[in-house]
Short mmCIF file of the C-alpha atoms (twelve columns), coordinates in Angstrom:
data_MODEL
# 
_entry.id   MODEL 
# 
loop_
_atom_site.group_PDB 
_atom_site.id 
_atom_site.type_symbol 
_atom_site.label_atom_id 
_atom_site.label_alt_id 
_atom_site.label_comp_id 
_atom_site.label_asym_id 
_atom_site.label_seq_id 
_atom_site.Cartn_x 
_atom_site.Cartn_y 
_atom_site.Cartn_z 
_atom_site.pdbx_PDB_model_num 
ATOM 1   C CA . MET A 1   11.721  7.314   -16.108 1 
ATOM 2   C CA . SER A 2   13.860  4.292   -16.268 1 
ATOM 3   C CA . LYS A 3   12.538  1.150   -16.001 1 
ATOM 4   C CA . ASN A 4   14.281  0.296   -12.706 1 
ATOM 5   C CA . TYR A 5   12.605  3.428   -11.154 1 
ATOM 6   C CA . ASP A 6   9.269   2.147   -12.656 1 
ATOM 7   C CA . ASP A 7   9.684   -1.332  -11.519 1 
ATOM 8   C CA . LEU A 8   10.700  0.121   -8.207  1 
ATOM 9   C CA . ILE A 9   7.917   2.532   -7.728  1 
ATOM 10  C CA . LYS A 10  5.217   -0.597  -9.099  1 
ATOM 11  C CA . VAL A 11  6.431   -2.638  -5.939  1 
ATOM 12  C CA . VAL A 12  6.483   0.138   -2.989  1 
ATOM 13  C CA . ASN A 13  2.964   0.319   -4.086  1 
ATOM 14  C CA . GLY A 14  1.734   -2.489  -4.049  1 
ATOM 15  C CA . ILE A 15  3.065   -2.902  -0.445  1 
ATOM 16  C CA . GLY A 16  2.064   0.444   0.757   1 
ATOM 17  C CA . ILE A 17  4.058   0.932   3.592   1 
ATOM 18  C CA . VAL A 18  7.315   1.754   3.648   1 
ATOM 19  C CA . PRO A 19  8.578   1.383   7.532   1 
ATOM 20  C CA . VAL A 20  11.033  4.158   9.036   1 
ATOM 21  C CA . ILE A 21  13.729  2.360   10.458  1 
ATOM 22  C CA . VAL A 22  16.292  3.501   13.478  1 
ATOM 23  C CA . LEU A 23  19.169  1.081   14.229  1 
ATOM 24  C CA . ASN A 24  21.585  1.825   16.727  1 
ATOM 25  C CA . ASP A 25  22.770  -2.021  16.635  1 
ATOM 26  C CA . PRO A 26  23.138  -4.112  13.494  1 
ATOM 27  C CA . ALA A 27  22.887  -7.026  14.855  1 
ATOM 28  C CA . LYS A 28  19.651  -6.587  15.459  1 
ATOM 29  C CA . ALA A 29  19.092  -5.251  12.002  1 
ATOM 30  C CA . VAL A 30  18.136  -9.126  10.511  1 
ATOM 31  C CA . PRO A 31  15.957  -10.235 12.988  1 
ATOM 32  C CA . LEU A 32  13.610  -6.866  11.927  1 
ATOM 33  C CA . ALA A 33  14.074  -7.805  8.647   1 
ATOM 34  C CA . LYS A 34  12.718  -10.956 9.365   1 
ATOM 35  C CA . ALA A 35  9.587   -10.050 11.392  1 
ATOM 36  C CA . LEU A 36  8.250   -6.860  9.015   1 
ATOM 37  C CA . ILE A 37  7.932   -9.446  6.212   1 
ATOM 38  C CA . ALA A 38  6.588   -11.859 8.729   1 
ATOM 39  C CA . GLY A 39  3.718   -8.919  9.228   1 
ATOM 40  C CA . GLY A 40  3.614   -8.431  5.271   1 
ATOM 41  C CA . ILE A 41  5.947   -5.612  4.960   1 
ATOM 42  C CA . PRO A 42  8.787   -6.813  2.606   1 
ATOM 43  C CA . CYS A 43  10.249  -2.979  2.714   1 
ATOM 44  C CA . ILE A 44  12.489  -1.049  4.916   1 
ATOM 45  C CA . GLU A 45  13.780  2.227   5.085   1 
ATOM 46  C CA . VAL A 46  16.970  2.653   7.167   1 
ATOM 47  C CA . THR A 47  18.108  5.629   8.190   1 
ATOM 48  C CA . PHE A 48  21.321  7.223   8.373   1 
ATOM 49  C CA . ARG A 49  20.599  8.983   11.947  1 
ATOM 50  C CA . THR A 50  22.908  6.578   13.219  1 
ATOM 51  C CA . ALA A 51  26.655  4.850   12.352  1 
ATOM 52  C CA . ALA A 52  24.659  1.450   12.641  1 
ATOM 53  C CA . ALA A 53  22.814  2.197   9.328   1 
ATOM 54  C CA . GLU A 54  25.612  1.451   6.342   1 
ATOM 55  C CA . ALA A 55  26.400  -1.974  9.028   1 
ATOM 56  C CA . SER A 56  22.630  -2.180  8.568   1 
ATOM 57  C CA . ILE A 57  22.080  -2.415  5.566   1 
ATOM 58  C CA . LYS A 58  24.553  -4.163  4.725   1 
ATOM 59  C CA . ALA A 59  23.421  -6.609  6.817   1 
ATOM 60  C CA . ILE A 60  19.990  -7.114  5.856   1 
ATOM 61  C CA . ASN A 61  21.034  -6.922  1.679   1 
ATOM 62  C CA . ALA A 62  23.156  -10.221 2.375   1 
ATOM 63  C CA . GLU A 63  20.470  -12.199 4.616   1 
ATOM 64  C CA . VAL A 64  17.492  -10.881 3.467   1 
ATOM 65  C CA . PRO A 65  17.763  -10.241 0.195   1 
ATOM 66  C CA . GLU A 66  13.454  -10.624 -0.431  1 
ATOM 67  C CA . MET A 67  13.703  -7.131  1.542   1 
ATOM 68  C CA . LEU A 68  13.015  -3.949  -0.966  1 
ATOM 69  C CA . LEU A 69  15.876  -2.341  1.250   1 
ATOM 70  C CA . GLY A 70  16.014  1.508   1.188   1 
ATOM 71  C CA . ALA A 71  18.338  3.875   2.608   1 
ATOM 72  C CA . GLY A 72  16.649  7.537   4.723   1 
ATOM 73  C CA . THR A 73  17.844  10.609  5.757   1 
ATOM 74  C CA . VAL A 74  20.704  10.540  3.377   1 
ATOM 75  C CA . ILE A 75  21.649  14.497  3.119   1 
ATOM 76  C CA . THR A 76  24.770  13.786  0.971   1 
ATOM 77  C CA . ILE A 77  26.095  12.326  -1.461  1 
ATOM 78  C CA . GLU A 78  28.672  10.264  0.601   1 
ATOM 79  C CA . GLN A 79  26.225  8.841   2.908   1 
ATOM 80  C CA . ALA A 80  24.032  7.955   -0.737  1 
ATOM 81  C CA . GLU A 81  27.637  5.935   -1.997  1 
ATOM 82  C CA . LYS A 82  27.568  4.288   1.071   1 
ATOM 83  C CA . ALA A 83  24.655  3.202   1.044   1 
ATOM 84  C CA . ILE A 84  24.469  1.821   -2.904  1 
ATOM 85  C CA . ALA A 85  27.445  0.212   -1.885  1 
ATOM 86  C CA . ALA A 86  25.948  -1.563  1.174   1 
ATOM 87  C CA . GLY A 87  23.429  -2.731  -1.012  1 
ATOM 88  C CA . ALA A 88  20.288  -0.012  -0.841  1 
ATOM 89  C CA . LYS A 89  17.659  -0.232  -3.760  1 
ATOM 90  C CA . PHE A 90  16.712  2.930   -2.733  1 
ATOM 91  C CA . ILE A 91  17.384  6.415   -1.552  1 
ATOM 92  C CA . VAL A 92  15.225  9.022   0.461   1 
ATOM 93  C CA . SER A 93  15.971  12.087  1.339   1 
ATOM 94  C CA . PRO A 94  14.305  14.762  4.033   1 
ATOM 95  C CA . GLY A 95  14.897  17.898  1.172   1 
ATOM 96  C CA . LEU A 96  15.298  18.134  -1.984  1 
ATOM 97  C CA . ASP A 97  19.260  18.443  -2.953  1 
ATOM 98  C CA . GLU A 98  19.541  18.567  -6.640  1 
ATOM 99  C CA . ASN A 99  23.184  17.231  -6.448  1 
ATOM 100 C CA . ILE A 100 21.869  14.047  -4.343  1 
ATOM 101 C CA . VAL A 101 18.772  13.727  -7.349  1 
ATOM 102 C CA . LYS A 102 21.241  14.258  -10.322 1 
ATOM 103 C CA . TRP A 103 24.055  11.983  -8.715  1 
ATOM 104 C CA . CYS A 104 21.348  8.969   -8.055  1 
ATOM 105 C CA . GLN A 105 19.746  9.465   -11.608 1 
ATOM 106 C CA . GLU A 106 23.342  9.525   -12.893 1 
ATOM 107 C CA . ARG A 107 23.776  5.736   -11.532 1 
ATOM 108 C CA . ASP A 108 20.246  4.402   -12.104 1 
ATOM 109 C CA . VAL A 109 19.272  4.540   -8.275  1 
ATOM 110 C CA . PRO A 110 15.327  5.877   -7.672  1 
ATOM 111 C CA . VAL A 111 15.679  8.781   -5.411  1 
ATOM 112 C CA . PHE A 112 12.420  10.348  -3.396  1 
ATOM 113 C CA . PRO A 113 13.466  14.023  -1.983  1 
ATOM 114 C CA . GLY A 114 11.851  15.074  0.582   1 
ATOM 115 C CA . VAL A 115 8.923   18.316  -0.111  1 
ATOM 116 C CA . CYS A 116 6.307   20.090  1.226   1 
ATOM 117 C CA . THR A 117 5.916   22.930  -0.549  1 
ATOM 118 C CA . ALA A 118 4.710   23.976  -4.716  1 
ATOM 119 C CA . SER A 119 7.828   25.720  -5.479  1 
ATOM 120 C CA . GLU A 120 9.872   22.151  -4.077  1 
ATOM 121 C CA . VAL A 121 7.039   20.127  -6.192  1 
ATOM 122 C CA . GLN A 122 7.860   21.851  -9.087  1 
ATOM 123 C CA . LYS A 123 11.441  22.159  -8.769  1 
ATOM 124 C CA . ALA A 124 11.307  18.046  -8.674  1 
ATOM 125 C CA . VAL A 125 9.330   18.015  -11.492 1 
ATOM 126 C CA . SER A 126 11.529  19.685  -13.209 1 
ATOM 127 C CA . LEU A 127 14.689  17.262  -12.402 1 
ATOM 128 C CA . GLY A 128 12.022  14.354  -13.906 1 
ATOM 129 C CA . LEU A 129 10.736  12.847  -10.337 1 
ATOM 130 C CA . ASN A 130 7.155   12.411  -10.209 1 
ATOM 131 C CA . ILE A 131 7.278   9.831   -7.101  1 
ATOM 132 C CA . LEU A 132 8.279   12.164  -3.722  1 
ATOM 133 C CA . LYS A 133 8.431   12.400  -0.398  1 
ATOM 134 C CA . PHE A 134 6.032   14.837  1.636   1 
ATOM 135 C CA . PHE A 135 7.529   15.559  4.570   1 
ATOM 136 C CA . PRO A 136 6.802   16.304  7.514   1 
ATOM 137 C CA . ALA A 137 3.218   14.906  6.523   1 
ATOM 138 C CA . GLU A 138 1.317   16.169  9.308   1 
ATOM 139 C CA . ALA A 139 3.313   19.124  9.888   1 
ATOM 140 C CA . SER A 140 2.859   20.539  6.540   1 
ATOM 141 C CA . GLY A 141 -0.862  20.221  5.973   1 
ATOM 142 C CA . GLY A 142 -1.712  16.593  5.450   1 
ATOM 143 C CA . VAL A 143 -4.054  15.347  3.380   1 
ATOM 144 C CA . ASN A 144 -5.645  18.481  2.565   1 
ATOM 145 C CA . MET A 145 -2.018  19.826  1.387   1 
ATOM 146 C CA . ILE A 146 -0.874  16.736  -0.794  1 
ATOM 147 C CA . LYS A 147 -4.961  17.501  -2.690  1 
ATOM 148 C CA . ASN A 148 -3.928  20.708  -3.410  1 
ATOM 149 C CA . LEU A 149 -0.144  20.205  -4.544  1 
ATOM 150 C CA . CYS A 150 -1.789  17.883  -6.822  1 
ATOM 151 C CA . GLY A 151 -3.950  19.943  -8.470  1 
ATOM 152 C CA . PRO A 152 -1.273  21.902  -10.660 1 
ATOM 153 C CA . PHE A 153 0.641   19.158  -10.475 1 
ATOM 154 C CA . PRO A 154 -1.674  16.173  -11.238 1 
ATOM 155 C CA . GLN A 155 1.152   14.019  -12.423 1 
ATOM 156 C CA . VAL A 156 3.032   13.524  -9.129  1 
ATOM 157 C CA . LYS A 157 2.382   10.974  -5.909  1 
ATOM 158 C CA . PHE A 158 3.932   11.243  -2.776  1 
ATOM 159 C CA . MET A 159 5.266   8.833   -0.386  1 
ATOM 160 C CA . THR A 160 4.151   10.628  3.038   1 
ATOM 161 C CA . THR A 161 6.094   10.579  5.929   1 
ATOM 162 C CA . GLY A 162 5.991   12.622  9.381   1 
ATOM 163 C CA . GLY A 163 3.017   12.300  12.221  1 
ATOM 164 C CA . ILE A 164 1.149   9.041   10.369  1 
ATOM 165 C CA . SER A 165 -0.166  6.815   12.960  1 
ATOM 166 C CA . PRO A 166 -2.657  3.993   13.313  1 
ATOM 167 C CA . ALA A 167 -5.305  6.786   13.930  1 
ATOM 168 C CA . ASN A 168 -4.661  8.751   10.552  1 
ATOM 169 C CA . LEU A 169 -3.248  5.937   8.366   1 
ATOM 170 C CA . ALA A 170 -6.478  5.446   6.607   1 
ATOM 171 C CA . GLU A 171 -7.038  9.258   5.995   1 
ATOM 172 C CA . TYR A 172 -3.993  8.691   3.624   1 
ATOM 173 C CA . ALA A 173 -4.375  5.246   2.401   1 
ATOM 174 C CA . ALA A 174 -7.622  6.381   1.240   1 
ATOM 175 C CA . CYS A 175 -6.325  9.330   -0.724  1 
ATOM 176 C CA . PRO A 176 -5.600  8.606   -4.373  1 
ATOM 177 C CA . PHE A 177 -2.195  10.935  -4.348  1 
ATOM 178 C CA . VAL A 178 -0.426  8.488   -1.848  1 
ATOM 179 C CA . THR A 179 1.497   5.642   -3.619  1 
ATOM 180 C CA . ALA A 180 3.294   4.807   0.532   1 
ATOM 181 C CA . VAL A 181 2.584   5.389   3.624   1 
ATOM 182 C CA . GLY A 182 6.251   5.904   5.855   1 
ATOM 183 C CA . GLY A 183 6.147   5.918   9.404   1 
ATOM 184 C CA . SER A 184 7.974   3.649   12.309  1 
ATOM 185 C CA . TRP A 185 5.210   3.168   14.906  1 
ATOM 186 C CA . MET A 186 5.048   -0.586  13.268  1 
ATOM 187 C CA . ALA A 187 8.975   -1.358  14.655  1 
ATOM 188 C CA . LYS A 188 9.247   1.256   17.597  1 
ATOM 189 C CA . ALA A 189 12.479  1.784   18.974  1 
ATOM 190 C CA . ASP A 190 11.701  0.262   22.075  1 
ATOM 191 C CA . LEU A 191 10.700  -2.735  20.565  1 
ATOM 192 C CA . ILE A 192 13.743  -3.222  18.770  1 
ATOM 193 C CA . GLU A 193 15.883  -2.871  22.045  1 
ATOM 194 C CA . LYS A 194 13.367  -5.389  23.350  1 
ATOM 195 C CA . GLU A 195 14.088  -7.374  20.475  1 
ATOM 196 C CA . ASP A 196 10.449  -7.961  20.926  1 
ATOM 197 C CA . TRP A 197 9.734   -9.196  17.098  1 
ATOM 198 C CA . ALA A 198 6.748   -11.058 17.707  1 
ATOM 199 C CA . THR A 199 4.954   -7.921  18.374  1 
ATOM 200 C CA . ILE A 200 6.534   -5.808  15.550  1 
ATOM 201 C CA . THR A 201 5.422   -8.537  13.307  1 
ATOM 202 C CA . ALA A 202 1.548   -8.137  14.834  1 
ATOM 203 C CA . MET A 203 1.763   -4.347  14.215  1 
ATOM 204 C CA . CYS A 204 2.972   -5.040  10.645  1 
ATOM 205 C CA . ARG A 205 0.038   -7.069  9.806   1 
ATOM 206 C CA . GLU A 206 -2.312  -4.883  11.864  1 
ATOM 207 C CA . ALA A 207 -1.133  -1.664  9.360   1 
ATOM 208 C CA . VAL A 208 -0.967  -3.767  6.267   1 
ATOM 209 C CA . CYS A 209 -4.696  -3.781  7.383   1 
ATOM 210 C CA . ALA A 210 -5.486  -0.806  8.050   1 
ATOM 211 C CA . MET A 211 -3.724  0.213   4.867   1 
ATOM 212 C CA . ASN A 212 -5.941  -1.749  2.022   1 
ATOM 213 C CA . GLY A 213 -8.892  -0.275  4.428   1 
ATOM 214 C CA . PHE A 214 -11.113 -3.871  4.053   1 
ATOM 215 C CA . GLN A 215 -14.952 -3.130  5.129   1 
ATOM 216 C CA . PHE A 216 -17.213 -6.146  4.559   1 
ATOM 217 C CA . ILE A 217 -20.147 -4.472  2.027   1 
ATOM 218 C CA . HIS A 218 -22.229 -7.497  0.990   1 
ATOM 219 C CA . PHE A 219 -22.826 -11.047 1.061   1 
ATOM 220 C CA . GLY A 220 -24.120 -12.354 -2.669  1 
ATOM 221 C CA . ILE A 221 -25.897 -15.882 -2.621  1 
ATOM 222 C CA . ASN A 222 -26.379 -17.835 -5.861  1 
ATOM 223 C CA . THR A 223 -30.039 -18.883 -7.302  1 
ATOM 224 C CA . PRO A 224 -30.415 -20.985 -9.853  1 
ATOM 225 C CA . SER A 225 -33.530 -17.918 -11.830 1 
ATOM 226 C CA . ALA A 226 -34.556 -15.128 -11.249 1 
ATOM 227 C CA . GLU A 227 -37.702 -16.612 -10.095 1 
ATOM 228 C CA . ASP A 228 -35.736 -18.712 -7.245  1 
ATOM 229 C CA . ALA A 229 -34.347 -15.276 -6.261  1 
ATOM 230 C CA . SER A 230 -38.000 -13.485 -6.458  1 
ATOM 231 C CA . LYS A 231 -38.837 -16.391 -3.889  1 
ATOM 232 C CA . ALA A 232 -35.842 -15.680 -1.502  1 
ATOM 233 C CA . ALA A 233 -36.357 -12.306 -1.452  1 
ATOM 234 C CA . ASP A 234 -39.177 -12.762 -0.270  1 
ATOM 235 C CA . CYS A 235 -38.344 -14.738 2.160   1 
ATOM 236 C CA . LEU A 236 -35.694 -12.123 3.602   1 
ATOM 237 C CA . SER A 237 -38.655 -9.881  2.905   1 
ATOM 238 C CA . ILE A 238 -40.436 -10.659 6.322   1 
ATOM 239 C CA . PHE A 239 -37.010 -9.938  8.255   1 
ATOM 240 C CA . GLY A 240 -38.233 -6.314  7.272   1 
ATOM 241 C CA . MET A 241 -35.476 -6.091  4.635   1 
ATOM 242 C CA . GLN A 242 -36.098 -3.455  1.550   1 
ATOM 243 C CA . LYS A 243 -36.325 -5.225  -1.797  1 
ATOM 244 C CA . LYS A 244 -34.386 -3.473  -4.688  1 
ATOM 245 C CA . VAL A 245 -34.751 -5.499  -7.654  1 
ATOM 246 C CA . GLY A 246 -31.809 -5.113  -10.742 1 
ATOM 247 C CA . ASN A 247 -31.511 -6.648  -14.053 1 
ATOM 248 C CA . SER A 248 -28.733 -9.731  -12.567 1 
ATOM 249 C CA . SER A 249 -29.532 -9.653  -9.134  1 
ATOM 250 C CA . THR A 250 -31.785 -8.494  -6.185  1 
ATOM 251 C CA . PHE A 251 -30.504 -6.485  -2.861  1 
ATOM 252 C CA . MET A 252 -31.841 -6.970  0.253   1 
ATOM 253 C CA . ASN A 253 -31.446 -3.193  1.755   1 
ATOM 254 C CA . ALA A 254 -27.233 -3.371  0.941   1 
ATOM 255 C CA . GLU A 255 -26.293 -5.921  2.952   1 
ATOM 256 C CA . ILE A 256 -27.611 -9.214  1.034   1 
ATOM 257 C CA . GLU A 257 -27.477 -9.599  -2.681  1 
ATOM 258 C CA . VAL A 258 -29.464 -12.617 -4.254  1 
ATOM 259 C CA . MET A 259 -28.094 -13.757 -7.336  1 
ATOM 260 C CA . HIS A 260 -30.668 -14.513 -10.455 1 
ATOM 261 C CA . SER A 261 -28.621 -17.313 -11.775 1 
ATOM 262 C CA . MET A 262 -25.645 -19.095 -10.505 1 
ATOM 263 C CA . PHE A 263 -22.774 -16.518 -10.480 1 
ATOM 264 C CA . LYS A 264 -19.693 -16.655 -9.234  1 
ATOM 265 C CA . GLY A 265 -18.502 -19.040 -6.443  1 
ATOM 266 C CA . GLU A 266 -20.300 -22.001 -5.638  1 
ATOM 267 C CA . CYS A 267 -22.659 -20.804 -2.854  1 
ATOM 268 C CA . GLY A 268 -22.153 -17.072 -3.999  1 
ATOM 269 C CA . HIS A 269 -19.719 -14.035 -3.247  1 
ATOM 270 C CA . ILE A 270 -18.614 -11.864 -0.323  1 
ATOM 271 C CA . GLY A 271 -17.740 -7.695  -1.200  1 
ATOM 272 C CA . PHE A 272 -15.537 -6.355  0.597   1 
ATOM 273 C CA . LYS A 273 -14.390 -2.682  -0.149  1 
ATOM 274 C CA . CYS A 274 -10.633 -1.632  -0.236  1 
ATOM 275 C CA . TYR A 275 -8.927  1.828   -1.224  1 
ATOM 276 C CA . ASN A 276 -6.883  0.492   -3.741  1 
ATOM 277 C CA . VAL A 277 -7.979  -2.581  -5.666  1 
ATOM 278 C CA . GLU A 278 -3.985  -3.988  -7.411  1 
ATOM 279 C CA . ARG A 279 -3.222  -2.922  -3.765  1 
ATOM 280 C CA . SER A 280 -4.930  -5.239  -2.236  1 
ATOM 281 C CA . ILE A 281 -4.885  -7.802  -5.016  1 
ATOM 282 C CA . ASN A 282 -0.909  -7.636  -4.146  1 
ATOM 283 C CA . TYR A 283 -1.477  -8.315  -0.683  1 
ATOM 284 C CA . LEU A 284 -3.694  -11.233 -1.056  1 
ATOM 285 C CA . SER A 285 -1.397  -12.852 -3.238  1 
ATOM 286 C CA . ASN A 286 0.404   -13.751 0.287   1 
ATOM 287 C CA . TYR A 287 -2.143  -15.888 1.200   1 
ATOM 288 C CA . GLY A 288 -2.193  -18.039 -2.843  1 
ATOM 289 C CA . PHE A 289 -5.116  -15.376 -3.930  1 
ATOM 290 C CA . THR A 290 -5.076  -14.527 -7.664  1 
ATOM 291 C CA . VAL A 291 -7.263  -12.151 -8.823  1 
ATOM 292 C CA . ASP A 292 -10.066 -13.677 -12.148 1 
ATOM 293 C CA . GLU A 293 -8.281  -11.253 -14.736 1 
ATOM 294 C CA . GLU A 294 -11.892 -12.190 -16.391 1 
ATOM 295 C CA . THR A 295 -14.065 -10.073 -14.079 1 
ATOM 296 C CA . VAL A 296 -11.692 -7.085  -14.125 1 
ATOM 297 C CA . LYS A 297 -13.121 -4.362  -14.696 1 
ATOM 298 C CA . THR A 298 -11.040 -0.676  -14.827 1 
ATOM 299 C CA . ASP A 299 -11.657 2.983   -14.560 1 
ATOM 300 C CA . ALA A 300 -10.773 5.700   -17.217 1 
ATOM 301 C CA . LYS A 301 -7.298  5.858   -15.788 1 
ATOM 302 C CA . GLY A 302 -6.784  1.877   -15.643 1 
ATOM 303 C CA . LYS A 303 -7.128  1.630   -11.999 1 
ATOM 304 C CA . ILE A 304 -9.369  -1.203  -11.235 1 
ATOM 305 C CA . LYS A 305 -12.914 -0.794  -9.895  1 
ATOM 306 C CA . VAL A 306 -13.422 -4.115  -9.509  1 
ATOM 307 C CA . ALA A 307 -12.475 -7.931  -9.418  1 
ATOM 308 C CA . TYR A 308 -12.883 -11.206 -7.964  1 
ATOM 309 C CA . LEU A 309 -10.292 -13.880 -7.149  1 
ATOM 310 C CA . LYS A 310 -10.330 -16.861 -7.930  1 
ATOM 311 C CA . GLN A 311 -10.138 -18.503 -4.928  1 
ATOM 312 C CA . GLN A 312 -13.322 -19.500 -3.315  1 
ATOM 313 C CA . VAL A 313 -13.531 -19.287 1.173   1 
ATOM 314 C CA . ALA A 314 -16.330 -22.133 2.388   1 
ATOM 315 C CA . GLY A 315 -17.902 -21.885 -1.191  1 
ATOM 316 C CA . PHE A 316 -17.677 -18.159 -1.936  1 
ATOM 317 C CA . ALA A 317 -15.748 -16.025 -4.010  1 
ATOM 318 C CA . ILE A 318 -14.467 -12.450 -3.239  1 
ATOM 319 C CA . HIS A 319 -15.157 -9.392  -4.749  1 
ATOM 320 C CA . LEU A 320 -12.665 -6.504  -4.109  1 
ATOM 321 C CA . VAL A 321 -14.282 -2.995  -4.640  1 
ATOM 322 C CA . LYS A 322 -12.503 0.054   -5.036  1 
ATOM 323 C CA . ALA A 323 -14.125 2.510   -2.403  1 
# 
């Protein structure tokens, strides 16, 4: 894989969502792109399903350079040529066309062909690809099919598109074999037609939070010593909470952690589960949060299991834990 390909995959994985957009009017391309970015999704796949695709890509490339811009539903080399000339940085196809793949590879253009069978995945792997579009996702077996495919092909991950909505987004977001989810629910055609950019921005924010899967897990309270922690725990136990004493802290049920020392945070910490800690760190960086590298712990595959953020909220550090 080229550095260009690897760098783009890192960005896409960090965002986690690729809006798949059909544009009929190039004049709406730039305000739509800005609405997506305002909602926390600086990525777009403009599909070649309409004659407006090329002009739309060109407009976004010229006026919204911070947008990661791709072209979708590319089914001919001619369309790929037009897309790249207009400013697209990656190509997505609904199926696996070896000619398009090789054309893109010869020009160091990241390409993500669509697959839904083991034979197609094997062919894509033979062409040197390990990030593929799984399409149509729901109709092809959804997350269960993805997990089955990744048994014989553990090096492969998927950008999933087709039938994904807020109702099943969490299932895909939690799957370790899904690098990003594609869809149009956050920027539906009627909203684009009405130029309802505020609603699109709001729906993007909801989608990003759902993709991260944030869930409160516990509240940490700092105390100066184990003796002070024990006293605090005894007080909380009168509310019916069960005490479990550990080496560095005492848990009251699973919701309150009483620290045996003045740990991270002026007052303590707030713990949140998330599907992908790296992705959540990337998302939270948009709001000024940065990771405390000294607190990062990884699993055998090098993926972050837990990490604290440097910034505090009302005197409490933020603790991220992989779900």
